[in-house]
Tab-separated table of C-alpha atoms and ligand atoms in Angstrom:
chain	number	residue	atom	x	y	z
A	15	MET	CA	172.600	-26.103	132.730
A	16	SER	CA	169.051	-25.060	131.982
A	17	ILE	CA	168.601	-21.496	130.755
A	18	ASN	CA	166.060	-19.147	132.334
A	19	ARG	CA	162.975	-18.535	130.171
A	20	CYS	CA	161.700	-15.059	130.861
A	21	GLY	CA	159.780	-12.109	129.485
A	22	ILE	CA	161.580	-8.872	128.651
A	23	ARG	CA	159.698	-7.187	131.495
A	24	ASP	CA	161.403	-9.554	133.972
A	25	VAL	CA	165.033	-9.537	132.783
A	26	TYR	CA	166.034	-7.381	135.774
A	27	GLN	CA	165.736	-10.528	137.887
A	28	PHE	CA	168.534	-12.209	135.918
A	29	VAL	CA	171.384	-9.690	135.760
A	30	GLY	CA	174.644	-11.512	135.045
A	31	GLN	CA	172.802	-14.661	133.914
A	32	PRO	CA	171.819	-16.010	130.517
A	33	VAL	CA	168.102	-15.915	129.543
A	34	ARG	CA	166.187	-17.257	126.553
A	35	ILE	CA	163.364	-15.056	125.241
A	36	GLY	CA	160.738	-15.735	122.578
A	37	CYS	CA	160.462	-12.475	120.640
A	38	TRP	CA	160.158	-10.538	117.378
A	39	LEU	CA	162.672	-8.274	115.726
A	40	TYR	CA	161.357	-4.717	115.924
A	41	ASN	CA	164.321	-2.946	114.384
A	42	LYS	CA	168.011	-3.457	113.681
A	43	ARG	CA	171.187	-1.428	113.320
A	44	SER	CA	174.471	-2.847	112.306
A	45	SER	CA	178.104	-1.930	111.872
A	46	GLY	CA	180.371	-4.493	110.219
A	47	LYS	CA	181.274	-6.032	113.562
A	48	ILE	CA	178.252	-5.459	115.808
A	49	GLN	CA	174.500	-5.893	115.281
A	50	PHE	CA	172.080	-4.090	117.573
A	51	LEU	CA	168.807	-5.996	117.604
A	52	GLN	CA	165.731	-4.193	118.980
A	53	LEU	CA	163.553	-7.000	120.243
A	54	ARG	CA	159.989	-7.032	121.530
A	55	ASP	CA	157.991	-9.807	123.162
A	56	GLY	CA	154.765	-8.071	124.183
A	57	THR	CA	155.938	-7.431	127.735
A	58	GLY	CA	158.525	-4.880	126.643
A	59	PHE	CA	161.389	-3.891	124.363
A	60	ILE	CA	165.098	-4.632	124.800
A	61	GLN	CA	168.268	-4.204	122.785
A	62	ALA	CA	170.384	-7.290	122.163
A	63	VAL	CA	173.970	-6.812	121.004
A	64	ALA	CA	175.641	-9.423	118.817
A	65	VAL	CA	179.415	-9.073	118.493
A	66	ARG	CA	180.804	-10.843	115.435
A	67	ASN	CA	183.947	-12.323	116.868
A	68	GLU	CA	182.197	-13.425	120.073
A	69	VAL	CA	179.084	-15.191	118.732
A	70	GLY	CA	180.668	-17.201	115.922
A	71	GLU	CA	179.759	-17.346	112.240
A	72	GLU	CA	176.487	-19.279	112.524
A	73	VAL	CA	174.829	-17.011	115.088
A	74	TRP	CA	176.113	-13.916	113.284
A	75	ASP	CA	174.534	-15.118	110.037
A	76	ALA	CA	171.242	-15.920	111.737
A	77	ALA	CA	171.140	-12.421	113.239
A	78	SER	CA	171.981	-10.925	109.828
A	79	LYS	CA	168.988	-12.635	108.236
A	80	LEU	CA	166.470	-11.150	110.685
A	81	THR	CA	164.012	-8.745	109.082
A	82	GLN	CA	161.376	-6.578	110.782
A	83	GLU	CA	158.877	-8.803	112.658
A	84	SER	CA	160.845	-12.022	112.131
A	85	SER	CA	160.199	-14.341	115.077
A	86	LEU	CA	162.992	-15.936	117.076
A	87	TYR	CA	164.320	-17.214	120.361
A	88	VAL	CA	167.263	-15.191	121.527
A	89	THR	CA	169.624	-16.360	124.232
A	90	GLY	CA	171.795	-13.741	125.891
A	91	LEU	CA	173.484	-12.528	129.003
A	92	VAL	CA	171.541	-9.823	130.897
A	93	ARG	CA	173.529	-6.663	131.601
A	94	GLU	CA	172.482	-3.510	133.372
A	95	ASP	CA	172.920	-0.560	131.050
A	96	ALA	CA	172.062	2.923	132.199
A	97	ARG	CA	172.115	4.292	128.625
A	98	SER	CA	169.411	1.988	127.301
A	99	GLN	CA	165.743	2.916	127.573
A	100	SER	CA	164.775	-0.179	129.534
A	101	GLY	CA	167.872	-0.027	131.752
A	102	TYR	CA	169.035	-3.475	130.540
A	103	GLU	CA	170.695	-5.018	127.524
A	104	LEU	CA	171.393	-8.520	126.288
A	105	THR	CA	174.742	-9.772	125.040
A	106	VAL	CA	173.687	-12.244	122.362
A	107	GLN	CA	174.874	-15.833	122.740
A	108	ASN	CA	172.449	-17.575	120.418
A	109	VAL	CA	169.747	-16.798	117.841
A	110	GLU	CA	167.196	-19.457	116.847
A	111	ILE	CA	165.066	-18.257	113.949
A	112	ILE	CA	161.400	-19.304	114.019
A	113	GLN	CA	160.370	-17.437	110.872
A	114	ILE	CA	161.881	-14.787	108.645
A	115	ALA	CA	159.076	-12.282	107.911
A	116	GLN	CA	158.954	-10.995	104.337
A	117	ASP	CA	157.908	-7.423	103.468
A	118	TYR	CA	156.289	-6.447	106.756
A	119	PRO	CA	153.913	-3.663	105.744
A	120	VAL	CA	153.926	-1.415	108.829
A	121	THR	CA	157.484	-0.149	108.405
A	122	HIS	CA	159.230	2.469	110.527
A	123	LYS	CA	158.354	5.303	108.163
A	124	GLU	CA	155.212	7.442	108.588
A	125	HIS	CA	151.958	5.876	107.417
A	126	GLY	CA	148.559	7.456	106.804
A	127	VAL	CA	145.643	6.769	109.145
A	128	ASP	CA	143.690	4.695	106.596
A	129	PHE	CA	146.686	2.472	105.940
A	130	LEU	CA	147.247	1.971	109.655
A	131	MET	CA	143.568	1.240	110.245
A	132	ASP	CA	143.601	-1.368	107.451
A	133	HIS	CA	146.587	-2.958	109.194
A	134	ARG	CA	145.277	-2.568	112.721
A	135	HIS	CA	146.058	-6.255	113.415
A	136	LEU	CA	149.762	-5.419	112.893
A	137	TRP	CA	149.707	-1.784	113.991
A	138	ILE	CA	148.980	-2.895	117.583
A	139	ARG	CA	152.532	-4.331	117.736
A	140	THR	CA	154.136	-0.872	117.837
A	141	PRO	CA	155.372	0.576	121.169
A	142	ARG	CA	152.766	3.325	121.220
A	143	GLN	CA	149.792	1.039	120.556
A	144	ARG	CA	151.119	-1.505	123.053
A	145	ALA	CA	151.332	1.237	125.691
A	146	ILE	CA	147.742	2.325	125.049
A	147	LEU	CA	146.374	-1.212	125.305
A	148	ALA	CA	148.371	-1.827	128.496
A	149	ILE	CA	146.911	1.355	130.031
A	150	ARG	CA	143.426	0.312	128.920
A	151	ALA	CA	143.927	-2.979	130.799
A	152	GLU	CA	145.117	-1.092	133.887
A	153	ILE	CA	142.022	1.145	133.724
A	154	VAL	CA	139.772	-1.915	133.568
A	155	ARG	CA	141.619	-3.456	136.512
A	156	ALA	CA	141.300	-0.229	138.546
A	157	VAL	CA	137.575	0.038	137.707
A	158	GLN	CA	136.922	-3.480	138.952
A	159	GLN	CA	139.105	-2.960	142.004
A	160	PHE	CA	137.190	0.195	142.953
A	161	PHE	CA	133.744	-1.349	142.741
A	162	ASP	CA	134.722	-4.745	144.150
A	163	SER	CA	136.166	-3.005	147.220
A	164	HIS	CA	133.223	-0.626	147.699
A	165	GLY	CA	130.468	-3.177	148.176
A	166	PHE	CA	129.330	-3.454	144.544
A	167	THR	CA	128.495	-6.754	142.852
A	168	LEU	CA	129.338	-7.340	139.189
A	169	VAL	CA	126.229	-8.092	137.104
A	170	ASP	CA	126.125	-8.747	133.348
A	171	PRO	CA	123.101	-7.314	131.509
A	172	PRO	CA	122.059	-8.852	128.162
A	173	ILE	CA	123.459	-7.692	124.827
A	174	LEU	CA	120.455	-8.720	122.721
A	175	THR	CA	117.431	-6.749	123.875
A	176	PRO	CA	113.797	-6.360	122.804
A	177	SER	CA	113.687	-2.567	123.347
A	178	SER	CA	115.809	0.562	123.667
A	179	CYS	CA	117.308	2.363	126.674
A	180	GLU	CA	118.658	5.621	125.247
A	181	GLY	CA	116.097	6.507	122.550
A	182	THR	CA	115.422	4.779	119.251
A	183	THR	CA	117.450	6.861	116.786
A	184	ASN	CA	120.693	4.876	116.982
A	185	LEU	CA	119.588	1.279	117.573
A	186	PHE	CA	121.244	-1.636	115.797
A	187	HIS	CA	118.476	-3.866	114.557
A	188	THR	CA	118.731	-7.614	114.143
A	189	LYS	CA	116.352	-10.568	113.944
A	190	TYR	CA	115.922	-12.789	116.976
A	191	PHE	CA	114.353	-15.760	115.205
A	192	ASP	CA	110.909	-14.337	114.343
A	193	GLU	CA	111.132	-11.354	116.666
A	194	ASP	CA	112.880	-8.008	116.269
A	195	ALA	CA	115.845	-7.432	118.521
A	196	TYR	CA	118.450	-4.727	119.100
A	197	LEU	CA	122.033	-4.670	120.278
A	198	THR	CA	122.132	-2.991	123.666
A	199	GLN	CA	122.843	0.753	123.860
A	200	SER	CA	123.178	0.586	127.639
A	201	GLY	CA	122.525	-2.047	130.290
A	202	GLN	CA	121.045	0.505	132.633
A	203	LEU	CA	117.433	-0.639	132.788
A	204	TYR	CA	118.541	-4.173	133.617
A	205	MET	CA	121.023	-2.817	136.144
A	206	GLU	CA	118.137	-1.037	137.896
A	207	ALA	CA	116.473	-4.418	138.303
A	208	ALA	CA	119.774	-5.864	139.551
A	209	ALA	CA	120.198	-3.024	142.092
A	210	MET	CA	116.806	-3.960	143.577
A	211	ALA	CA	118.117	-7.514	143.954
A	212	LEU	CA	121.719	-6.877	145.071
A	213	GLY	CA	121.823	-3.278	146.363
A	214	ARG	CA	124.888	-1.854	144.631
A	215	VAL	CA	125.844	-3.342	141.297
A	216	TYR	CA	128.005	-2.543	138.300
A	217	SER	CA	128.247	-3.879	134.797
A	218	PHE	CA	131.119	-3.779	132.388
A	219	GLY	CA	130.460	-4.726	128.818
A	220	PRO	CA	130.140	-3.724	125.172
A	221	THR	CA	127.398	-1.353	124.026
A	222	PHE	CA	126.375	-0.333	120.535
A	223	ARG	CA	125.182	2.890	118.940
A	224	ALA	CA	124.409	3.067	115.237
A	225	GLU	CA	125.408	6.708	115.242
A	226	LYS	CA	126.275	8.343	111.959
A	227	SER	CA	128.831	10.491	113.742
A	228	LYS	CA	132.382	10.630	112.510
A	229	THR	CA	134.050	12.447	115.384
A	230	ARG	CA	137.129	11.803	117.462
A	231	ARG	CA	134.874	10.816	120.390
A	232	HIS	CA	132.452	8.369	118.800
A	233	LEU	CA	132.698	4.640	118.333
A	234	ILE	CA	129.917	2.387	117.066
A	235	GLU	CA	130.880	-0.309	119.565
A	236	PHE	CA	132.246	0.862	122.907
A	237	TRP	CA	132.590	-0.480	126.418
A	238	MET	CA	130.688	0.999	129.301
A	239	ILE	CA	130.911	0.662	133.081
A	240	GLU	CA	127.433	1.102	134.553
A	241	PRO	CA	127.033	1.210	138.336
A	242	GLU	CA	123.515	1.339	139.779
A	243	MET	CA	122.836	1.974	143.459
A	244	ALA	CA	119.698	1.441	145.554
A	245	PHE	CA	119.048	4.049	148.279
A	246	VAL	CA	121.577	6.454	146.738
A	247	GLU	CA	120.438	9.935	145.702
A	248	HIS	CA	121.935	12.346	143.179
A	249	GLU	CA	124.384	14.070	145.535
A	250	GLU	CA	125.870	10.846	146.904
A	251	SER	CA	126.176	9.465	143.383
A	252	LEU	CA	128.350	12.444	142.395
A	253	ARG	CA	130.624	11.825	145.367
A	254	ILE	CA	131.040	8.189	144.357
A	255	GLN	CA	131.760	9.213	140.766
A	256	GLU	CA	134.546	11.617	141.701
A	257	GLN	CA	136.169	9.049	143.999
A	258	PHE	CA	135.883	6.415	141.309
A	259	VAL	CA	137.392	8.503	138.500
A	260	SER	CA	140.190	9.728	140.776
A	261	HIS	CA	141.018	6.160	141.785
A	262	VAL	CA	141.281	5.110	138.141
A	263	VAL	CA	143.545	8.033	137.192
A	264	GLN	CA	145.797	7.617	140.236
A	265	SER	CA	146.113	3.863	139.593
A	266	VAL	CA	147.326	4.507	136.052
A	267	LEU	CA	149.813	7.110	137.317
A	268	SER	CA	151.200	4.626	139.862
A	269	ASN	CA	151.255	1.507	137.698
A	270	CYS	CA	151.839	2.674	134.114
A	271	GLU	CA	154.757	5.069	134.419
A	272	LYS	CA	156.631	3.490	131.476
A	273	GLU	CA	153.606	3.442	129.208
A	274	LEU	CA	152.719	7.077	129.943
A	275	LYS	CA	156.298	7.981	129.051
A	276	VAL	CA	156.081	6.157	125.714
A	277	LEU	CA	152.985	8.272	125.012
A	278	ASP	CA	154.709	11.487	126.125
A	279	ARG	CA	151.737	12.163	128.394
A	280	ASP	CA	151.966	15.283	130.546
A	281	THR	CA	151.288	13.514	133.836
A	282	ALA	CA	151.251	16.747	135.869
A	283	LYS	CA	147.810	17.359	134.374
A	284	LEU	CA	146.558	13.987	135.639
A	285	ALA	CA	148.091	14.370	139.100
A	286	HIS	CA	145.449	17.037	139.920
A	287	VAL	CA	142.627	14.572	139.472
A	288	LYS	CA	141.479	14.091	143.059
A	289	PRO	CA	138.139	14.765	144.769
A	290	PRO	CA	136.257	17.011	144.987
A	291	PHE	CA	135.480	17.860	141.354
A	292	PRO	CA	134.010	21.262	140.466
A	293	ARG	CA	130.266	21.416	139.716
A	294	ILE	CA	128.248	23.838	137.692
A	295	THR	CA	124.595	23.728	136.782
A	296	TYR	CA	123.358	23.662	133.202
A	297	ASP	CA	121.964	27.186	133.824
A	298	GLU	CA	125.409	28.437	134.841
A	299	ALA	CA	127.021	26.695	131.888
A	300	ILE	CA	124.598	28.391	129.461
A	301	GLN	CA	125.288	31.772	131.078
A	302	PHE	CA	129.046	31.166	130.841
A	303	LEU	CA	128.799	30.202	127.162
A	304	GLN	CA	126.647	33.217	126.322
A	305	ASP	CA	129.099	35.500	128.138
A	306	ASN	CA	131.875	34.008	126.050
A	307	GLY	CA	130.327	34.644	122.675
A	308	PHE	CA	128.553	31.338	122.005
A	309	ASP	CA	125.196	31.537	120.269
A	310	ILE	CA	123.259	29.137	122.491
A	311	ALA	CA	119.904	29.421	124.271
A	312	TRP	CA	118.520	27.704	127.379
A	313	GLY	CA	117.108	24.334	126.339
A	314	GLU	CA	119.731	23.545	123.709
A	315	ASP	CA	122.177	20.676	124.119
A	316	PHE	CA	125.929	21.127	124.284
A	317	GLY	CA	128.199	20.082	121.448
A	318	ALA	CA	131.909	19.321	121.630
A	319	PRO	CA	133.003	22.995	121.334
A	320	HIS	CA	130.713	23.964	124.231
A	321	GLU	CA	131.999	21.170	126.456
A	322	THR	CA	135.601	22.055	125.618
A	323	ALA	CA	135.048	25.738	126.439
A	324	ILE	CA	133.442	24.871	129.777
A	325	ALA	CA	136.189	22.373	130.699
A	326	GLU	CA	138.954	24.871	129.897
A	327	GLY	CA	138.268	26.708	133.146
A	328	TYR	CA	139.241	23.689	135.278
A	329	ASP	CA	142.202	21.380	135.814
A	330	LYS	CA	139.932	18.520	136.915
A	331	PRO	CA	136.867	16.917	135.374
A	332	VAL	CA	133.779	19.102	135.907
A	333	PHE	CA	130.194	18.003	136.585
A	334	ILE	CA	127.469	19.807	134.675
A	335	THR	CA	124.247	19.149	136.593
A	336	HIS	CA	120.497	19.765	136.233
A	337	TYR	CA	119.975	19.655	132.463
A	338	PRO	CA	116.561	20.472	131.039
A	339	THR	CA	114.188	17.536	131.374
A	340	GLU	CA	113.371	17.821	127.670
A	341	LEU	CA	116.971	17.097	126.678
A	342	LYS	CA	117.469	13.960	128.710
A	343	ALA	CA	116.271	10.363	128.861
A	344	PHE	CA	112.785	9.390	130.063
A	345	TYR	CA	113.986	7.741	133.294
A	346	MET	CA	115.675	10.758	134.913
A	347	LYS	CA	114.106	12.168	138.076
A	348	PRO	CA	112.959	15.787	137.900
A	349	ALA	CA	114.352	18.159	140.544
A	350	PRO	CA	111.713	18.360	143.312
A	351	GLU	CA	111.331	22.169	143.326
A	352	ARG	CA	111.916	22.606	139.624
A	353	PRO	CA	110.586	19.819	137.395
A	354	GLU	CA	111.825	21.442	134.174
A	355	VAL	CA	115.324	20.182	135.068
A	356	VAL	CA	116.466	16.702	136.111
A	357	LEU	CA	118.750	15.371	138.858
A	358	CYS	CA	121.501	14.408	136.481
A	359	ALA	CA	125.125	15.133	135.719
A	360	ASP	CA	127.484	14.762	132.817
A	361	LEU	CA	131.134	14.594	133.800
A	362	ILE	CA	133.301	16.524	131.343
A	363	ALA	CA	136.987	15.566	131.183
A	364	PRO	CA	139.669	18.277	131.037
A	365	GLU	CA	141.795	19.108	127.961
A	366	GLY	CA	138.908	18.885	125.501
A	367	TYR	CA	138.122	15.173	125.931
A	368	GLY	CA	134.424	15.818	126.453
A	369	GLU	CA	131.778	13.846	128.318
A	370	ILE	CA	133.101	10.690	129.957
A	371	ILE	CA	130.155	9.982	132.301
A	372	GLY	CA	126.413	10.419	131.961
A	373	GLY	CA	124.349	9.684	135.044
A	374	SER	CA	121.268	10.568	137.069
A	375	GLN	CA	118.913	9.773	139.869
A	376	ARG	CA	116.085	7.647	138.439
A	377	ILE	CA	112.355	8.239	138.702
A	378	ASP	CA	111.090	6.026	141.532
A	379	ASP	CA	107.442	7.145	141.586
A	380	PRO	CA	105.235	4.727	139.598
A	381	GLU	CA	102.715	7.389	138.609
A	382	LEU	CA	105.324	9.807	137.297
A	383	MET	CA	107.035	6.974	135.436
A	384	GLY	CA	103.692	6.178	133.796
A	385	GLN	CA	103.379	9.795	132.667
A	386	ARG	CA	106.906	9.772	131.223
A	387	PHE	CA	106.071	6.625	129.289
A	388	GLU	CA	103.117	8.391	127.724
A	389	ALA	CA	105.103	11.536	126.958
A	390	HIS	CA	107.876	9.498	125.301
A	391	GLN	CA	105.379	7.157	123.580
A	392	LEU	CA	106.986	4.077	125.084
A	393	SER	CA	105.116	0.809	125.107
A	394	MET	CA	103.973	-0.154	128.623
A	395	GLU	CA	103.813	-3.708	127.407
A	396	ALA	CA	107.406	-3.886	126.197
A	397	TYR	CA	108.689	-2.386	129.447
A	398	GLN	CA	106.298	-4.076	131.864
A	399	TRP	CA	109.188	-5.650	133.738
A	400	TYR	CA	110.806	-2.220	134.175
A	401	LEU	CA	107.574	-0.729	135.499
A	402	ASP	CA	107.365	-3.610	137.986
A	403	LEU	CA	110.477	-2.165	139.678
A	404	ARG	CA	108.382	0.893	140.634
A	405	LYS	CA	105.450	-1.245	141.690
A	406	TYR	CA	107.094	-3.732	144.034
A	407	GLY	CA	109.114	-1.909	146.679
A	408	THR	CA	110.299	1.145	144.778
A	409	VAL	CA	113.246	3.033	146.336
A	410	PRO	CA	115.303	6.103	145.466
A	411	HIS	CA	118.223	5.038	143.309
A	412	SER	CA	120.900	6.470	141.049
A	413	GLY	CA	123.432	5.267	138.543
A	414	PHE	CA	125.797	6.341	135.824
A	415	GLY	CA	127.719	5.135	132.798
A	416	LEU	CA	131.437	5.717	132.174
A	417	GLY	CA	132.607	5.338	128.583
A	418	LEU	CA	135.817	3.311	128.709
A	419	GLU	CA	137.309	4.491	125.418
A	420	ARG	CA	136.842	8.192	126.080
A	421	THR	CA	138.446	7.646	129.467
A	422	VAL	CA	141.399	5.854	127.841
A	423	ALA	CA	141.724	8.671	125.267
A	424	TRP	CA	141.819	11.275	128.016
A	425	ILE	CA	144.236	9.467	130.345
A	426	CYS	CA	146.567	8.550	127.456
A	427	GLY	CA	146.239	12.010	125.863
A	428	LEU	CA	145.144	10.686	122.431
A	429	GLU	CA	143.793	12.596	119.448
A	430	HIS	CA	141.096	10.073	118.630
A	431	VAL	CA	139.221	7.173	120.265
A	432	ARG	CA	140.154	4.859	117.379
A	433	GLU	CA	143.447	4.062	119.149
A	434	THR	CA	141.825	3.216	122.500
A	435	ILE	CA	140.320	-0.155	121.578
A	436	PRO	CA	142.087	-3.108	119.906
A	437	PHE	CA	139.767	-3.275	116.892
A	438	PRO	CA	137.672	-0.105	116.616
A	439	ARG	CA	134.236	-0.242	115.014
A	440	LEU	CA	133.803	3.129	113.347
A	441	LEU	CA	131.397	4.629	110.862
A	442	TYR	CA	132.039	2.699	107.615
A	443	ARG	CA	134.808	0.615	109.142
A	444	LEU	CA	134.236	-3.004	110.128
A	445	TYR	CA	137.610	-4.365	108.933
A	446	PRO	CA	139.768	-5.948	110.342
B	521	4AD	O1	125.460	9.419	128.305
B	521	4AD	P1	125.154	8.006	127.871
B	521	4AD	O2	124.392	7.825	126.619
B	521	4AD	O3	124.411	7.355	129.127
B	521	4AD	C1	123.825	6.138	129.183
B	521	4AD	O4	123.861	5.287	128.326
B	521	4AD	C2	123.215	5.841	130.522
B	521	4AD	N1	122.200	4.802	130.341
B	521	4AD	C3	124.287	5.430	131.485
B	521	4AD	C4	123.751	5.112	132.854
B	521	4AD	O5	123.258	6.008	133.518
B	521	4AD	N2	123.822	3.865	133.281
B	521	4AD	O6	126.523	7.201	127.748
B	521	4AD	C5	127.400	7.103	128.847
B	521	4AD	C6	128.835	7.325	128.425
B	521	4AD	C7	129.113	8.703	127.839
B	521	4AD	O7	129.359	9.656	128.845
B	521	4AD	C8	130.371	8.442	127.012
B	521	4AD	O8	131.519	8.422	127.833
B	521	4AD	C9	130.122	7.035	126.518
B	521	4AD	O9	129.183	6.429	127.371
B	521	4AD	N3	129.608	7.037	125.139
B	521	4AD	C10	130.365	6.775	124.043
B	521	4AD	N4	131.670	6.467	123.915
B	521	4AD	C11	132.141	6.241	122.676
B	521	4AD	N5	131.370	6.275	121.563
B	521	4AD	C12	130.048	6.576	121.644
B	521	4AD	N6	129.299	6.582	120.542
B	521	4AD	C13	129.498	6.839	122.940
B	521	4AD	N7	128.252	7.145	123.389
B	521	4AD	C14	128.358	7.268	124.715
B	522	MG	MG1	125.368	11.360	127.656
């Protein structure tokens, strides 16, 4: 009789039958007569019980040799077990050792952050890290599902670029044969060109900021989702953003129940995340901060403590709109009646997770764009292609960028973005 090969996730389909699973030993307990093997295979965790006088000497010895992270094929009978975390258990019939692992470094005791970061390639095997990466994948899936089903086309902007998008202070420089090149900070400018070709587009890819910030919100390399929409103005863009973020959160709640439980996430807080989201203007935010004892004047940018204080008043993400023109990027469209502020919004996540989206309506008037180029001392030559977009059939358009890792940190309820990405690139950390 052939034995079912299956993943731990799928054992429920084989209750009462034997299965063979390729797996690793996560942990082990043993009395003289019974060994409890905690096994993991990437799809989940399960306990396998080996009873000495049922399995025979050879299988018992093989099970006894297993150390943490030893690799094996286990064959066992699937039983429903209400007491176990997964709801199922295996009664061991056979153990085939692939390799006995010696001195696995990431043991079950507490380790410091530096040690764990040095062993990130192994750290990701733990239940908590597995849960985070599974939720990250679900977020990516939900992002693509939202845009693919709302008339957007996926477009991939370049990673090597000749010029900057979000200012020049944090560009990664490299050589492109004899020319200077930079790793992209944002695909936005290219996405504007794509929106004029395809209407509604989105990109999803890595972006780079050589920022000397060592905070719980900053990565040097992070992934961004950047939609760009022709014939869409500021107000409509905000409505799309709140639908989009709500869809992502609700998808994780529906499809990652187990993972959220592993992370001990308070899901009641996420259940609120449905449109509409509250909105306040930058002016109102400044007034609120001043009323609450912050020493901040109109025209200054918000830091993490400001954003956290503002977000505390809401159980959903909050849009802060109409920032001073001086504070924001060259491409943002000034408010028609009040050019000292721009038609933009930052979306601030609840629970202190800070800005997850930055977006705006873009300047569509060629003359005004020319003036902004002069004011920001940008080279007309380097950006000629971008200026062409305002010359040949310019239209009102808007777009935004969602930072994937900050979104993962918020939805998972994590202390720091370093756990949101398989191999984080942080200030002074390029290994592993
Ligand atoms: O606000 P930012 O800089 O906006 C842009 O780059 C626009 N060009 C986007 C657009 O309109 N197409 O970045 C957008 C988002 C932030 O809200 C934040 O979530 C994330 O990207 N982000 C970072 N995430 C992790 N580490 C960093 N260093 C980040 N910098 C920005
Ligand atoms: Mg921003």
